[in-house]
Short mmCIF file of C-alpha atoms in Angstrom, two decimals:
data_model
loop_
_atom_site.label_atom_id
_atom_site.label_comp_id
_atom_site.label_asym_id
_atom_site.label_seq_id
_atom_site.Cartn_x
_atom_site.Cartn_y
_atom_site.Cartn_z
CA LEU A 496 112.77 95.26 102.04
CA LEU A 497 109.70 96.30 104.08
CA LEU A 498 107.78 93.74 102.24
CA ARG A 499 110.08 91.05 102.48
CA SER A 500 110.33 91.71 106.22
CA VAL A 501 106.85 91.55 106.89
CA VAL A 502 106.58 88.27 104.80
CA SER A 503 109.24 86.89 106.90
CA GLY A 504 107.50 87.55 110.06
CA TRP A 505 104.83 85.42 108.86
CA GLY A 506 107.25 82.64 108.60
CA LEU A 507 107.31 82.48 104.82
CA GLU A 508 110.06 83.16 102.04
CA THR A 509 109.52 85.78 99.35
CA ALA A 510 109.82 84.00 96.18
CA ALA A 511 109.14 87.01 93.82
CA ILE A 512 107.98 90.71 93.72
CA PHE A 513 106.48 91.85 90.55
CA ASN A 514 105.59 95.55 89.63
CA GLU A 515 104.75 96.13 85.82
CA ALA A 516 102.33 98.14 84.05
CA ASP A 517 100.52 99.06 87.38
CA THR A 518 100.12 95.42 88.30
CA GLU A 519 101.97 94.74 91.70
CA GLY A 520 102.18 91.99 94.22
CA PHE A 521 104.28 89.30 95.58
CA ILE A 522 104.58 85.51 95.83
CA ALA A 523 105.57 84.05 99.25
CA GLN A 524 105.89 80.49 100.12
CA ASP A 525 107.07 77.66 102.67
CA ASP A 526 107.27 73.99 102.55
CA GLU A 527 103.53 73.68 102.73
CA LEU A 528 102.15 76.68 100.97
CA LEU A 529 102.33 79.41 98.32
CA ILE A 530 100.58 82.75 98.52
CA LEU A 531 100.09 84.90 95.29
CA ALA A 532 98.83 88.31 96.35
CA PHE A 533 97.84 91.33 94.16
CA ARG A 534 97.97 95.04 95.47
CA GLY A 535 95.11 97.05 94.86
CA THR A 536 94.80 100.35 93.21
CA VAL A 537 96.53 103.38 94.77
CA SER A 538 93.90 105.85 93.97
CA ILE A 539 90.28 104.67 93.92
CA THR A 540 88.74 107.88 92.66
CA ASP A 541 91.28 108.17 89.82
CA TRP A 542 90.48 104.58 88.76
CA LEU A 543 86.86 104.66 88.79
CA ARG A 544 86.89 108.05 86.85
CA ASN A 545 89.39 106.29 84.16
CA LEU A 546 87.89 102.97 84.06
CA LYS A 547 86.77 101.60 80.90
CA ILE A 548 84.27 98.89 79.98
CA SER A 549 85.75 97.61 77.12
CA ARG A 550 86.14 93.83 76.77
CA LYS A 551 88.71 91.23 75.35
CA GLU A 552 87.68 87.68 73.87
CA SER A 553 89.44 84.71 75.61
CA GLU A 554 88.88 81.07 75.77
CA ILE A 555 86.86 81.36 78.91
CA GLY A 556 84.55 84.42 77.85
CA LYS A 557 84.99 88.22 77.43
CA ILE A 558 87.05 89.67 79.92
CA HIS A 559 87.89 93.38 80.79
CA ARG A 560 90.88 94.47 78.34
CA GLY A 561 92.48 96.41 80.93
CA LEU A 562 92.55 93.15 83.48
CA GLN A 563 93.75 91.08 80.82
CA GLU A 564 96.55 93.02 79.88
CA GLY A 565 97.55 93.87 83.40
CA LEU A 566 97.91 90.16 84.14
CA ASP A 567 99.67 89.50 80.89
CA ALA A 568 102.38 92.05 82.01
CA VAL A 569 103.32 89.93 84.71
CA TRP A 570 102.32 86.39 83.97
CA GLU A 571 104.88 85.03 81.82
CA ASN A 572 108.20 86.18 83.73
CA ALA A 573 107.08 86.05 87.36
CA ILE A 574 103.38 84.17 88.27
CA GLU A 575 103.48 81.12 85.79
CA PRO A 576 106.75 79.78 86.61
CA ALA A 577 106.42 80.11 90.33
CA LEU A 578 102.88 78.43 90.29
CA ARG A 579 104.14 75.76 87.69
CA GLY A 580 106.98 75.24 90.28
CA VAL A 581 104.48 73.85 92.69
CA ALA A 582 102.03 72.22 90.33
CA ASP A 583 103.29 68.89 90.79
CA GLY A 584 104.05 69.19 94.58
CA ASP A 585 102.42 68.90 97.83
CA ARG A 586 102.12 72.76 98.62
CA LYS A 587 98.68 74.33 98.78
CA VAL A 588 98.36 77.39 96.39
CA TRP A 589 96.34 80.38 97.89
CA ILE A 590 95.56 83.50 95.64
CA THR A 591 94.35 86.93 97.31
CA GLY A 592 93.86 90.54 96.33
CA HIS A 593 92.12 93.95 97.40
CA SER A 594 90.13 96.10 94.58
CA LEU A 595 91.99 95.83 91.31
CA GLY A 596 94.04 93.31 92.89
CA GLY A 597 91.02 91.06 93.58
CA ALA A 598 89.92 91.12 90.24
CA LEU A 599 93.37 90.10 88.96
CA ALA A 600 93.58 87.25 91.55
CA THR A 601 90.22 86.04 90.12
CA LEU A 602 91.73 86.16 86.67
CA ALA A 603 94.98 84.43 87.49
CA ALA A 604 92.98 81.69 89.37
CA ALA A 605 91.05 81.12 86.03
CA ARG A 606 93.82 80.97 84.27
CA ALA A 607 95.99 78.70 86.44
CA SER A 608 93.43 76.12 87.35
CA GLU A 609 93.67 74.67 83.92
CA TRP A 610 96.76 72.94 85.33
CA LEU A 611 96.82 73.67 88.89
CA ASP A 612 94.85 72.61 91.78
CA ILE A 613 94.16 75.90 93.92
CA ALA A 614 93.22 75.41 97.48
CA GLY A 615 91.11 78.80 97.79
CA VAL A 616 90.70 82.40 96.46
CA TYR A 617 90.11 85.37 98.80
CA THR A 618 89.25 88.73 97.24
CA PHE A 619 88.05 91.86 98.77
CA GLY A 620 86.23 94.70 97.21
CA GLN A 621 86.85 93.53 93.77
CA PRO A 622 85.36 94.82 90.63
CA LEU A 623 83.54 92.53 87.97
CA VAL A 624 85.97 90.67 85.65
CA GLY A 625 84.21 89.25 82.75
CA ASN A 626 80.85 88.46 81.21
CA ARG A 627 78.16 85.79 82.28
CA ARG A 628 80.24 83.18 80.26
CA PHE A 629 83.27 83.85 82.26
CA ALA A 630 81.46 83.90 85.52
CA LYS A 631 79.49 80.49 84.60
CA LEU A 632 82.84 78.58 83.61
CA PHE A 633 84.71 80.13 86.81
CA ASN A 634 81.74 79.11 89.19
CA ARG A 635 81.72 75.74 87.94
CA ARG A 636 85.65 75.19 88.54
CA PHE A 637 85.67 76.96 91.95
CA ARG A 638 82.45 76.90 93.87
CA ASP A 639 83.09 76.65 97.60
CA ARG A 640 86.74 77.54 96.99
CA PHE A 641 86.40 81.05 96.20
CA HIS A 642 85.46 83.78 98.71
CA ARG A 643 84.65 87.29 97.42
CA PHE A 644 83.97 89.87 100.43
CA VAL A 645 82.30 93.10 99.96
CA ASN A 646 82.12 95.84 102.83
CA ASP A 647 78.48 97.50 103.17
CA GLY A 648 78.26 99.79 100.32
CA ASP A 649 81.47 99.66 98.76
CA ILE A 650 81.16 100.99 95.05
CA VAL A 651 84.01 99.02 93.47
CA PRO A 652 81.96 95.53 93.29
CA LYS A 653 79.27 97.43 91.53
CA VAL A 654 81.38 98.10 88.36
CA PRO A 655 82.24 97.64 85.66
CA PRO A 656 78.30 98.02 84.91
CA ALA A 657 75.80 95.04 84.24
CA PRO A 658 74.54 93.38 82.06
CA LEU A 659 78.15 93.55 80.08
CA TYR A 660 79.51 92.19 83.22
CA ALA A 661 78.65 89.34 85.91
CA HIS A 662 80.03 88.49 89.30
CA VAL A 663 81.64 85.41 90.23
CA GLU A 664 80.44 83.51 93.45
CA GLN A 665 80.70 83.20 96.30
CA ARG A 666 79.94 86.55 97.90
CA PHE A 667 80.24 87.33 101.44
CA HIS A 668 78.78 90.70 102.66
CA PHE A 669 79.70 92.88 105.61
CA ASP A 670 76.86 95.03 106.83
CA THR A 671 77.33 98.27 108.53
CA GLU A 672 78.14 96.87 112.05
CA GLY A 673 80.50 94.22 110.82
CA GLY A 674 78.00 91.20 110.55
CA LEU A 675 78.91 88.80 107.92
CA ILE A 676 76.21 87.66 105.59
CA GLU A 677 77.09 84.79 103.38
CA GLU A 678 75.12 84.62 100.33
CA ALA A 679 73.50 81.47 99.04
CA LEU A 680 75.25 79.95 95.99
CA GLY A 681 73.07 80.43 93.03
CA ARG A 682 72.79 78.30 89.88
CA GLY A 683 76.33 79.26 88.92
CA ASP A 684 75.21 80.29 85.44
CA GLY A 685 76.73 83.74 85.62
CA ASP A 686 73.19 85.44 86.18
CA GLU A 687 73.92 86.39 89.70
CA ALA A 688 74.66 90.11 89.40
CA GLU A 689 75.62 92.10 92.15
CA PRO A 690 72.26 93.28 93.91
CA GLU A 691 73.00 96.88 93.61
CA ALA A 692 74.93 97.02 90.62
CA LEU A 693 75.40 100.07 88.70
CA SER A 694 73.35 100.25 85.20
CA GLU A 695 75.46 101.62 82.00
CA ASP A 696 73.75 105.01 82.87
CA GLU A 697 74.58 105.33 86.61
CA PHE A 698 78.16 104.26 85.62
CA GLU A 699 78.59 107.08 83.17
CA LEU A 700 76.95 109.73 85.69
CA MET A 701 79.33 108.37 88.32
CA GLN A 702 82.46 109.08 86.08
CA GLN A 703 80.95 112.67 85.07
CA MET A 704 80.39 113.41 88.48
CA LEU A 705 83.98 112.61 89.56
CA ASP A 706 85.29 114.81 86.20
CA GLN A 707 83.35 117.81 87.55
CA HIS A 708 84.81 117.29 91.17
CA ASP A 709 88.24 117.36 89.76
CA GLN A 710 87.48 120.44 87.63
CA LEU A 711 86.32 122.09 90.45
CA ALA A 712 89.16 121.30 92.80
CA ASP A 713 91.72 122.31 90.26
CA SER A 714 89.99 125.84 89.82
CA GLY A 715 89.74 126.15 93.48
CA GLY A 716 86.03 126.18 93.47
CA ALA A 717 86.02 123.37 95.99
CA ASP A 718 88.40 121.22 98.02
CA GLU A 719 88.18 117.52 98.37
CA ARG A 720 86.95 117.30 101.82
CA GLY A 721 84.38 120.11 100.92
CA LEU A 722 82.75 118.37 97.76
CA LEU A 723 83.31 114.71 98.06
CA PRO A 724 81.14 113.84 100.88
CA GLU A 725 78.23 115.35 98.82
CA LEU A 726 78.61 112.87 96.11
CA PRO A 727 75.70 110.12 96.51
CA PHE A 728 78.36 107.20 96.08
CA MET A 729 81.17 108.82 98.52
CA SER A 730 80.19 106.29 101.24
CA GLY A 731 80.64 103.57 98.65
CA ILE A 732 84.37 105.12 98.22
CA ALA A 733 84.89 105.17 101.82
CA ASP A 734 83.68 101.51 102.30
CA HIS A 735 86.31 100.34 99.78
CA ASN A 736 89.26 101.04 102.08
CA MET A 737 91.03 98.02 103.17
CA ALA A 738 92.62 99.44 106.34
CA ASN A 739 89.70 101.11 107.63
CA GLY A 740 86.71 99.33 106.13
CA TYR A 741 87.71 95.61 105.58
CA ILE A 742 90.45 94.75 108.29
CA PRO A 743 88.36 95.98 111.33
CA LYS A 744 85.45 93.77 110.16
CA LEU A 745 87.57 90.66 109.38
CA ARG A 746 89.18 91.21 112.76
CA LYS A 747 85.72 91.41 114.43
CA GLN A 748 84.81 88.06 112.67
CA VAL A 749 87.99 86.18 113.92
CA GLU A 750 87.44 87.40 117.31
CA GLU A 751 83.99 86.15 117.51
CA LEU A 752 85.28 82.69 116.20
CA SER A 753 88.06 82.43 118.70
#
């Protein structure tokens, strides 16, 4: 009810709400547009600790297995029918998501772009989705219609690790003060790894440290507030927060443009 009320306040109708296999989101529309939005993960530390790097082959390259299965869970019954319903119409289609939701938005856009003209994709703090072949094909299809925002030292866009995965373009980076840096478009060949992407060794170390933190917290040897700030990547977890990290800086950009 709350979601429908918020969407109604935007002047849109809620066409669908989906929640299957940890994949949550909604589809809203009016006579001129359709928005497909994916929710991010609830606990970022749990997600980072449990994140696997296994990939699954597809027609557009190797995709993260968990993402592929997460989108499959809601694709046939919720998302594809709604998108095909506007495929021949005049409504513009926009896709968005934060965190895990941003990665699902990217994958959904890649799938639908075979038969649907997508106006644009906006993601915030998304992890990497696929290998270089996937990034290359995605970049060719979307180029200036894709906008991937990264807040300062956000750790999520640094995983899963390179070189197994490669980011898609185009990247927009918020600095500490909220300034926005638009990264120049590369060659589009999937070689544009995140500048500070974790290596496989660094990724494994991060997960080990999170495990140790949980073990200490469970045994009473440390509380979350006492230990987490000491982890070298903790600021990157804080930067991932949508409400306190991304939204204030997005608002600042809007205010500067108005």
